[in-house]
Amino acid sequence: MRGMTTAMAIGERIAFYRRRRGLSQLVLAGLIGRTEDWLSKVENGRIDLDRLSVIRRIAEALDVAIGDLVGEPTLLEWTADSGVQTVPALRSALMDYRQITPLLAGPAAPGEAADLNSLEADVSAIFDAYQASRYGYVTGRTPLVLSDALTAVRNAEQADRRRALALLALTYQVAVSVLTKLGETDLAWIASERGLAAAQESESPVVLGSLFRSVAYALHSIGRFAAGVDLVRTAAGVLETHLSSRTDESFLSVYGTLFLTGAVAAARADDRASVNAFLREAEDSAHRVGHDTNAMWTAFGPTNVALHRMTTALELGDVQVAVDLAPTIDASGLPAERQVRHAIETARAYAARNRRDDALSVLLQAERIAPEQIRHHARSRQLVLGWVKTNRGHRDTALDDLAGRLRLV
């Protein structure tokens, strides 16, 4: 898949898999509750298809993964940050059989003390790199940090074990974050499961809340949006028991961000009532925090709530609401990953209103902030690929150059 349909737009991929299944346009359209004319326009690129709720229904009817239709996973380019060890190295680390159970891990090396301060600095470094959209660095470095974290847990004295487990959980969270960005959904699920198990053992409500969010991300990445909504409700109930006694910024940020994650899941599940309820909860937490913060690498606060209000409007099909919100949000104070994600959502909104030049301008500005994120994000790649295919015969140097940098032409 990674090489076979790279240069296909999403409509072309739908047609490719429809033919492989031996289905006519009329039959597939009937399976998803749409008209044959609508599906024909999607396959021919005359209708832009970027709502994941609709893509999910088509994927289910074709018995393929969402990633097969949106063009994931993407091939991570080698960079000075990554060297020549990227996702396969992280896959090897996550599929190491010795992580399955302590019975297979072997005894701790005698006299090998766990340097938790050094490990904490390493975990912070890969989290910071992720928020700077340095995906090559994160995928190259995380396997090493994960190995160190596992060793730290095995060798930690009893008094340090919970801290070591918390750092292990957070290392898994970084892995989930970058793997979902790259479309490596199965690996992300493995990392989220193991991270949540470590978080539970750490007995830290803040770390537990942070890993609940990772599990929700992993569910999103495989299209289980309704399950993501249910998970957020259940997880919020677990965290609520600590809410009255935990008013620190880190806990409130993790708690509020969980609802933002749930709001996106609800939008993709076409559950408008839950979207509104989750956004209200997140807004309340942001009000209690009182400002934008990056506690626990959440980038949480009023601005991130506004970003998610716009994203959920797009996912629900309220395009004009998103177009109106886009210029009112100043994301310049947030980490690069959040700034660029806002830019991608803004480009989506403008493109849906046939403002292609504005959308392209936004993506080009975002590329200057975080080129790896624009290069590897499915949404930005699909936008550019769609423009290239509908722009044939009309030379647009800026678009052609961007498509070249994204390896789409």
XYZ file of C-alpha atoms in Angstrom:
409
model
C 0.000 0.000 0.000
C 2.713 2.493 1.006
C 4.198 2.520 -2.482
C 1.279 1.293 -4.561
C -1.202 4.143 -4.114
C 1.032 7.000 -2.932
C 0.224 9.183 -5.927
C -3.524 8.532 -5.738
C -6.020 11.028 -4.350
C -8.548 9.657 -1.875
C -11.261 9.328 -4.540
C -8.903 7.306 -6.714
C -8.122 5.011 -3.784
C -11.826 4.453 -3.196
C -12.249 3.511 -6.864
C -9.165 1.257 -6.672
C -10.461 -0.736 -3.690
C -14.052 -0.740 -4.996
C -12.880 -2.450 -8.164
C -10.741 -4.871 -6.170
C -13.892 -5.860 -4.262
C -15.853 -6.256 -7.496
C -18.430 -3.611 -6.548
C -20.149 -1.196 -8.890
C -20.529 2.457 -7.959
C -24.257 1.874 -7.526
C -23.725 -0.966 -5.048
C -21.087 0.832 -2.962
C -23.135 4.029 -2.918
C -26.106 2.025 -1.615
C -23.991 0.457 1.127
C -23.023 3.869 2.492
C -26.376 5.577 1.970
C -25.266 7.871 -0.859
C -26.183 8.276 -4.521
C -24.233 6.819 -7.424
C -23.732 10.360 -8.758
C -22.181 11.475 -5.460
C -19.765 8.547 -5.400
C -18.827 9.133 -9.039
C -17.926 12.737 -8.232
C -15.872 11.645 -5.214
C -13.927 9.125 -7.276
C -13.329 11.690 -10.035
C -12.131 14.353 -7.605
C -15.067 16.683 -8.168
C -16.105 16.406 -4.502
C -13.483 16.779 -1.789
C -13.844 14.070 0.824
C -12.129 14.821 4.114
C -14.717 14.087 6.829
C -13.456 11.017 8.639
C -16.954 9.944 9.624
C -17.795 9.501 5.924
C -14.420 7.964 5.090
C -14.930 5.457 7.901
C -18.270 4.299 6.443
C -16.688 3.808 3.029
C -13.736 1.931 4.549
C -16.123 -0.364 6.437
C -18.118 -1.073 3.267
C -14.906 -1.906 1.384
C -13.486 -3.904 4.309
C -10.262 -1.871 4.382
C -8.611 0.321 6.983
C -9.163 4.086 7.021
C -5.441 4.418 6.429
C -5.782 2.569 3.129
C -8.075 5.351 1.884
C -6.257 8.380 3.280
C -2.806 7.197 2.285
C -1.300 6.064 5.565
C 1.141 5.043 6.810
C 3.540 7.451 5.175
C 7.191 6.749 4.557
C 9.206 8.772 7.060
C 12.038 10.517 5.271
C 15.580 10.189 6.579
C 16.800 13.401 8.161
C 19.844 14.611 10.046
C 17.741 14.029 13.184
C 16.727 10.468 12.367
C 19.694 8.978 10.581
C 18.690 5.762 8.842
C 16.806 4.256 11.792
C 13.149 5.353 11.895
C 9.842 3.506 12.294
C 11.298 -0.031 11.882
C 13.575 0.589 14.883
C 10.591 1.692 16.965
C 8.625 -1.333 15.726
C 11.438 -3.649 16.854
C 11.483 -2.036 20.285
C 7.706 -2.343 20.723
C 7.622 -5.947 19.494
C 10.440 -7.120 21.755
C 8.989 -10.270 23.331
C 10.688 -9.453 26.630
C 8.182 -6.639 27.183
C 5.206 -8.995 27.209
C 5.730 -10.289 30.748
C 8.370 -9.988 33.494
C 8.792 -13.763 33.180
C 10.587 -13.213 29.868
C 12.491 -10.070 30.777
C 15.353 -11.749 32.587
C 16.835 -10.719 35.910
C 17.991 -7.162 36.552
C 21.701 -6.614 36.149
C 23.301 -6.553 39.600
C 24.554 -3.188 40.763
C 23.009 -1.303 37.811
C 21.330 1.706 39.405
C 18.515 3.514 37.620
C 19.436 7.130 36.823
C 15.926 8.543 36.863
C 17.018 12.168 36.563
C 18.797 11.410 33.305
C 15.852 9.354 32.079
C 13.444 12.179 32.919
C 15.559 14.576 30.854
C 15.518 12.137 27.933
C 11.733 11.745 28.096
C 11.334 15.528 28.153
C 13.624 15.823 25.140
C 11.584 13.466 22.956
C 8.317 15.081 24.066
C 9.720 18.506 23.192
C 10.921 17.183 19.824
C 7.453 15.798 19.093
C 5.869 19.154 19.845
C 8.436 20.743 17.532
C 7.297 18.253 14.823
C 10.754 16.682 14.585
C 9.360 13.257 13.788
C 12.645 11.825 12.566
C 14.324 12.624 15.873
C 11.429 11.174 17.874
C 11.280 7.883 15.978
C 15.042 7.529 16.043
C 15.488 8.387 19.707
C 12.399 6.837 21.330
C 13.552 3.184 21.026
C 16.677 4.053 23.033
C 14.727 5.931 25.694
C 12.217 3.088 25.862
C 15.014 0.586 26.477
C 16.409 2.788 29.238
C 12.962 3.194 30.810
C 12.323 -0.554 30.839
C 15.719 -1.127 32.432
C 14.984 1.586 35.000
C 11.737 -0.107 36.023
C 13.447 -3.495 36.378
C 16.328 -2.090 38.427
C 14.597 0.615 40.469
C 14.587 0.451 44.242
C 11.120 0.180 45.730
C 11.082 3.872 46.631
C 11.800 4.842 43.002
C 9.642 2.283 41.220
C 6.554 4.469 40.802
C 8.594 7.291 39.304
C 10.281 4.868 36.914
C 6.890 3.474 35.869
C 5.569 6.986 35.247
C 8.528 7.757 32.993
C 8.027 4.473 31.148
C 4.352 5.330 30.607
C 5.237 8.749 29.233
C 7.796 7.224 26.872
C 5.071 5.002 25.479
C 2.874 8.098 25.137
C 5.449 9.798 22.922
C 5.530 6.650 20.800
C 1.726 6.716 20.450
C 1.765 10.376 19.481
C 4.303 10.059 16.684
C 2.982 6.709 15.416
C -0.578 8.007 15.074
C 0.781 11.033 13.190
C 2.528 8.688 10.753
C -0.472 6.356 10.396
C 1.202 3.378 12.097
C -2.026 2.437 13.846
C -1.257 -1.102 15.003
C 2.023 -0.058 16.611
C 0.283 2.903 18.255
C -2.253 0.555 19.829
C 0.511 -1.660 21.262
C 2.247 1.374 22.734
C -0.991 2.761 24.199
C -1.844 -0.524 25.926
C 1.579 -0.838 27.483
C 1.677 2.806 28.436
C -1.674 2.603 30.206
C -0.563 -0.495 32.133
C 2.581 1.316 33.314
C 0.556 4.418 34.211
C -1.809 2.365 36.361
C 1.113 0.842 38.224
C 2.658 4.269 38.780
C -0.452 5.313 40.746
C -0.104 8.865 39.412
C -3.485 10.408 38.471
C -1.756 12.892 36.164
C 0.163 10.229 34.250
C -2.903 7.978 34.173
C -4.979 10.780 32.655
C -2.268 11.452 30.112
C -2.233 7.798 28.999
C -6.023 7.636 28.833
C -5.673 10.276 26.136
C -3.136 8.124 24.281
C -5.530 5.177 24.204
C -8.210 7.506 22.817
C -5.793 8.668 20.102
C -5.044 5.062 19.201
C -8.781 4.336 18.903
C -9.193 7.394 16.662
C -6.427 6.214 14.387
C -8.279 2.994 13.574
C -11.654 4.688 13.146
C -13.257 3.530 16.397
C -14.731 6.925 17.135
C -17.751 5.842 19.204
C -15.444 3.688 21.333
C -13.247 6.750 21.823
C -16.243 8.714 23.107
C -17.110 5.936 25.562
C -13.503 5.691 26.720
C -13.324 9.422 27.432
C -16.520 9.305 29.470
C -15.257 6.354 31.506
C -11.789 7.830 31.951
C -13.229 11.173 33.033
C -15.245 9.337 35.677
C -12.043 7.752 36.999
C -10.247 11.106 37.095
C -13.185 12.961 38.647
C -12.475 11.228 41.952
C -9.251 13.259 42.112
C -10.690 16.524 40.802
C -11.596 18.144 44.101
C -8.251 17.346 45.702
C -6.091 18.056 42.609
C -6.212 21.660 41.500
C -2.667 21.768 40.136
C -2.109 22.917 36.564
C -0.836 19.559 35.343
C -3.893 17.616 36.463
C -6.375 20.201 35.184
C -4.543 20.345 31.842
C -4.593 16.562 31.425
C -8.227 16.423 32.511
C -9.286 19.194 30.116
C -7.287 17.786 27.214
C -9.021 14.437 27.646
C -12.320 16.165 26.867
C -10.825 17.832 23.791
C -9.823 14.387 22.568
C -13.352 13.178 23.255
C -14.866 16.116 21.392
C -12.987 15.206 18.196
C -13.994 11.554 18.567
C -17.617 12.569 19.062
C -17.538 14.822 15.981
C -16.170 11.963 13.887
C -18.949 9.762 15.270
C -21.534 12.423 14.284
C -22.462 12.813 17.959
C -23.104 16.551 18.182
C -24.517 16.457 21.726
C -21.355 14.837 23.083
C -19.189 17.298 21.158
C -20.900 20.208 22.882
C -20.795 18.551 26.299
C -17.095 17.700 26.026
C -16.182 21.189 24.800
C -18.026 22.708 27.767
C -16.062 20.497 30.157
C -12.786 21.414 28.464
C -13.681 25.096 28.561
C -14.396 24.845 32.267
C -10.970 23.286 32.893
C -9.323 25.963 30.747
C -11.085 28.645 32.766
C -9.774 27.089 35.981
C -6.239 27.003 34.585
C -6.714 30.579 33.434
C -4.115 30.728 30.650
C -2.411 28.700 27.945
C 0.067 26.233 29.417
C 2.129 23.312 28.244
C 1.935 21.326 31.475
C 2.483 17.637 30.723
C 2.994 18.638 27.076
C -0.732 19.296 26.635
C -0.578 22.803 25.099
C -3.805 23.215 27.058
C -5.752 26.384 27.661
C -8.339 28.666 26.047
C -6.520 28.703 22.696
C -6.434 24.918 22.343
C -10.125 24.772 23.236
C -10.787 27.253 20.420
C -8.721 25.127 18.018
C -10.810 22.079 18.867
C -14.041 24.038 18.509
C -12.991 24.780 14.939
C -11.839 21.207 14.247
C -15.076 19.697 15.512
C -17.093 22.137 13.410
C -15.236 20.891 10.319
C -15.747 17.246 11.263
C -19.470 17.881 11.754
C -19.717 19.542 8.341
C -20.194 23.078 9.678
C -17.654 24.488 7.246
C -18.688 28.144 7.447
C -18.412 28.071 11.229
C -14.846 26.791 10.848
C -14.025 29.408 8.187
C -15.299 32.162 10.477
C -13.390 30.835 13.499
C -10.051 30.287 11.738
C -8.779 33.895 11.585
C -9.916 34.639 15.146
C -7.523 32.063 16.673
C -3.951 33.120 17.412
C -1.988 29.894 17.863
C 1.446 31.541 17.675
C 2.049 31.026 21.395
C 1.493 27.248 21.203
C 4.062 24.564 20.316
C 4.831 24.139 16.611
C 2.786 20.931 16.360
C -0.362 22.776 17.476
C 0.328 25.809 15.288
C 0.705 23.658 12.204
C -2.306 21.496 13.019
C -4.360 24.702 13.192
C -2.935 25.714 9.821
C -3.924 22.366 8.282
C -7.460 22.705 9.632
C -7.629 26.278 8.318
C -6.468 25.099 4.886
C -9.135 22.376 4.942
C -11.812 24.949 5.725
C -10.668 27.345 3.005
C -10.409 24.530 0.461
C -13.961 23.451 1.255
C -15.065 26.976 0.332
C -13.063 26.892 -2.929
C -10.490 29.332 -1.566
C -7.584 27.274 -2.840
C -5.072 30.099 -3.044
C -5.725 31.025 0.591
C -5.457 27.388 1.630
C -2.165 26.928 -0.230
C -0.754 30.091 1.322
C -1.601 28.805 4.797
C 0.101 25.465 4.129
C 3.221 27.137 2.771
C 3.494 29.293 5.882
C 3.020 26.207 8.055
C 5.688 24.332 6.136
C 8.213 26.969 7.170
C 7.358 26.270 10.822
C 7.335 22.458 10.705
C 8.196 20.908 7.334
C 8.095 17.319 8.631
C 4.535 17.704 9.844
C 3.283 19.073 6.531
C 5.215 16.373 4.671
C 3.787 13.460 6.644
C 0.299 14.534 7.731
C -2.406 12.766 5.720
C -4.629 15.862 5.565
C -1.991 18.179 4.111
C -0.850 15.516 1.642
C -4.402 14.901 0.452
C -5.072 18.600 -0.006
C -1.946 19.109 -2.100
C -2.443 15.936 -4.125
C -6.038 16.903 -4.902
C -4.974 20.355 -6.068
C -2.252 18.926 -8.280
C -4.676 16.565 -9.985
C -7.312 19.247 -10.599
C -4.699 21.798 -11.674
C -3.363 19.854 -14.664
C -2.748 22.104 -17.617
C -2.368 25.190 -15.406
C 1.189 25.824 -14.177
C 1.381 26.837 -10.489
C 5.020 26.911 -9.470
C 4.367 27.217 -5.723
C 1.981 24.248 -5.760
C 4.255 22.128 -7.946
C 7.245 22.834 -5.731
C 5.289 21.941 -2.595
C 4.051 18.711 -4.188
C 7.643 17.876 -5.047
C 8.810 18.426 -1.495
C 5.989 16.170 -0.294
C 7.133 13.496 -2.803
C 3.692 13.513 -4.432
C 4.936 14.035 -7.977
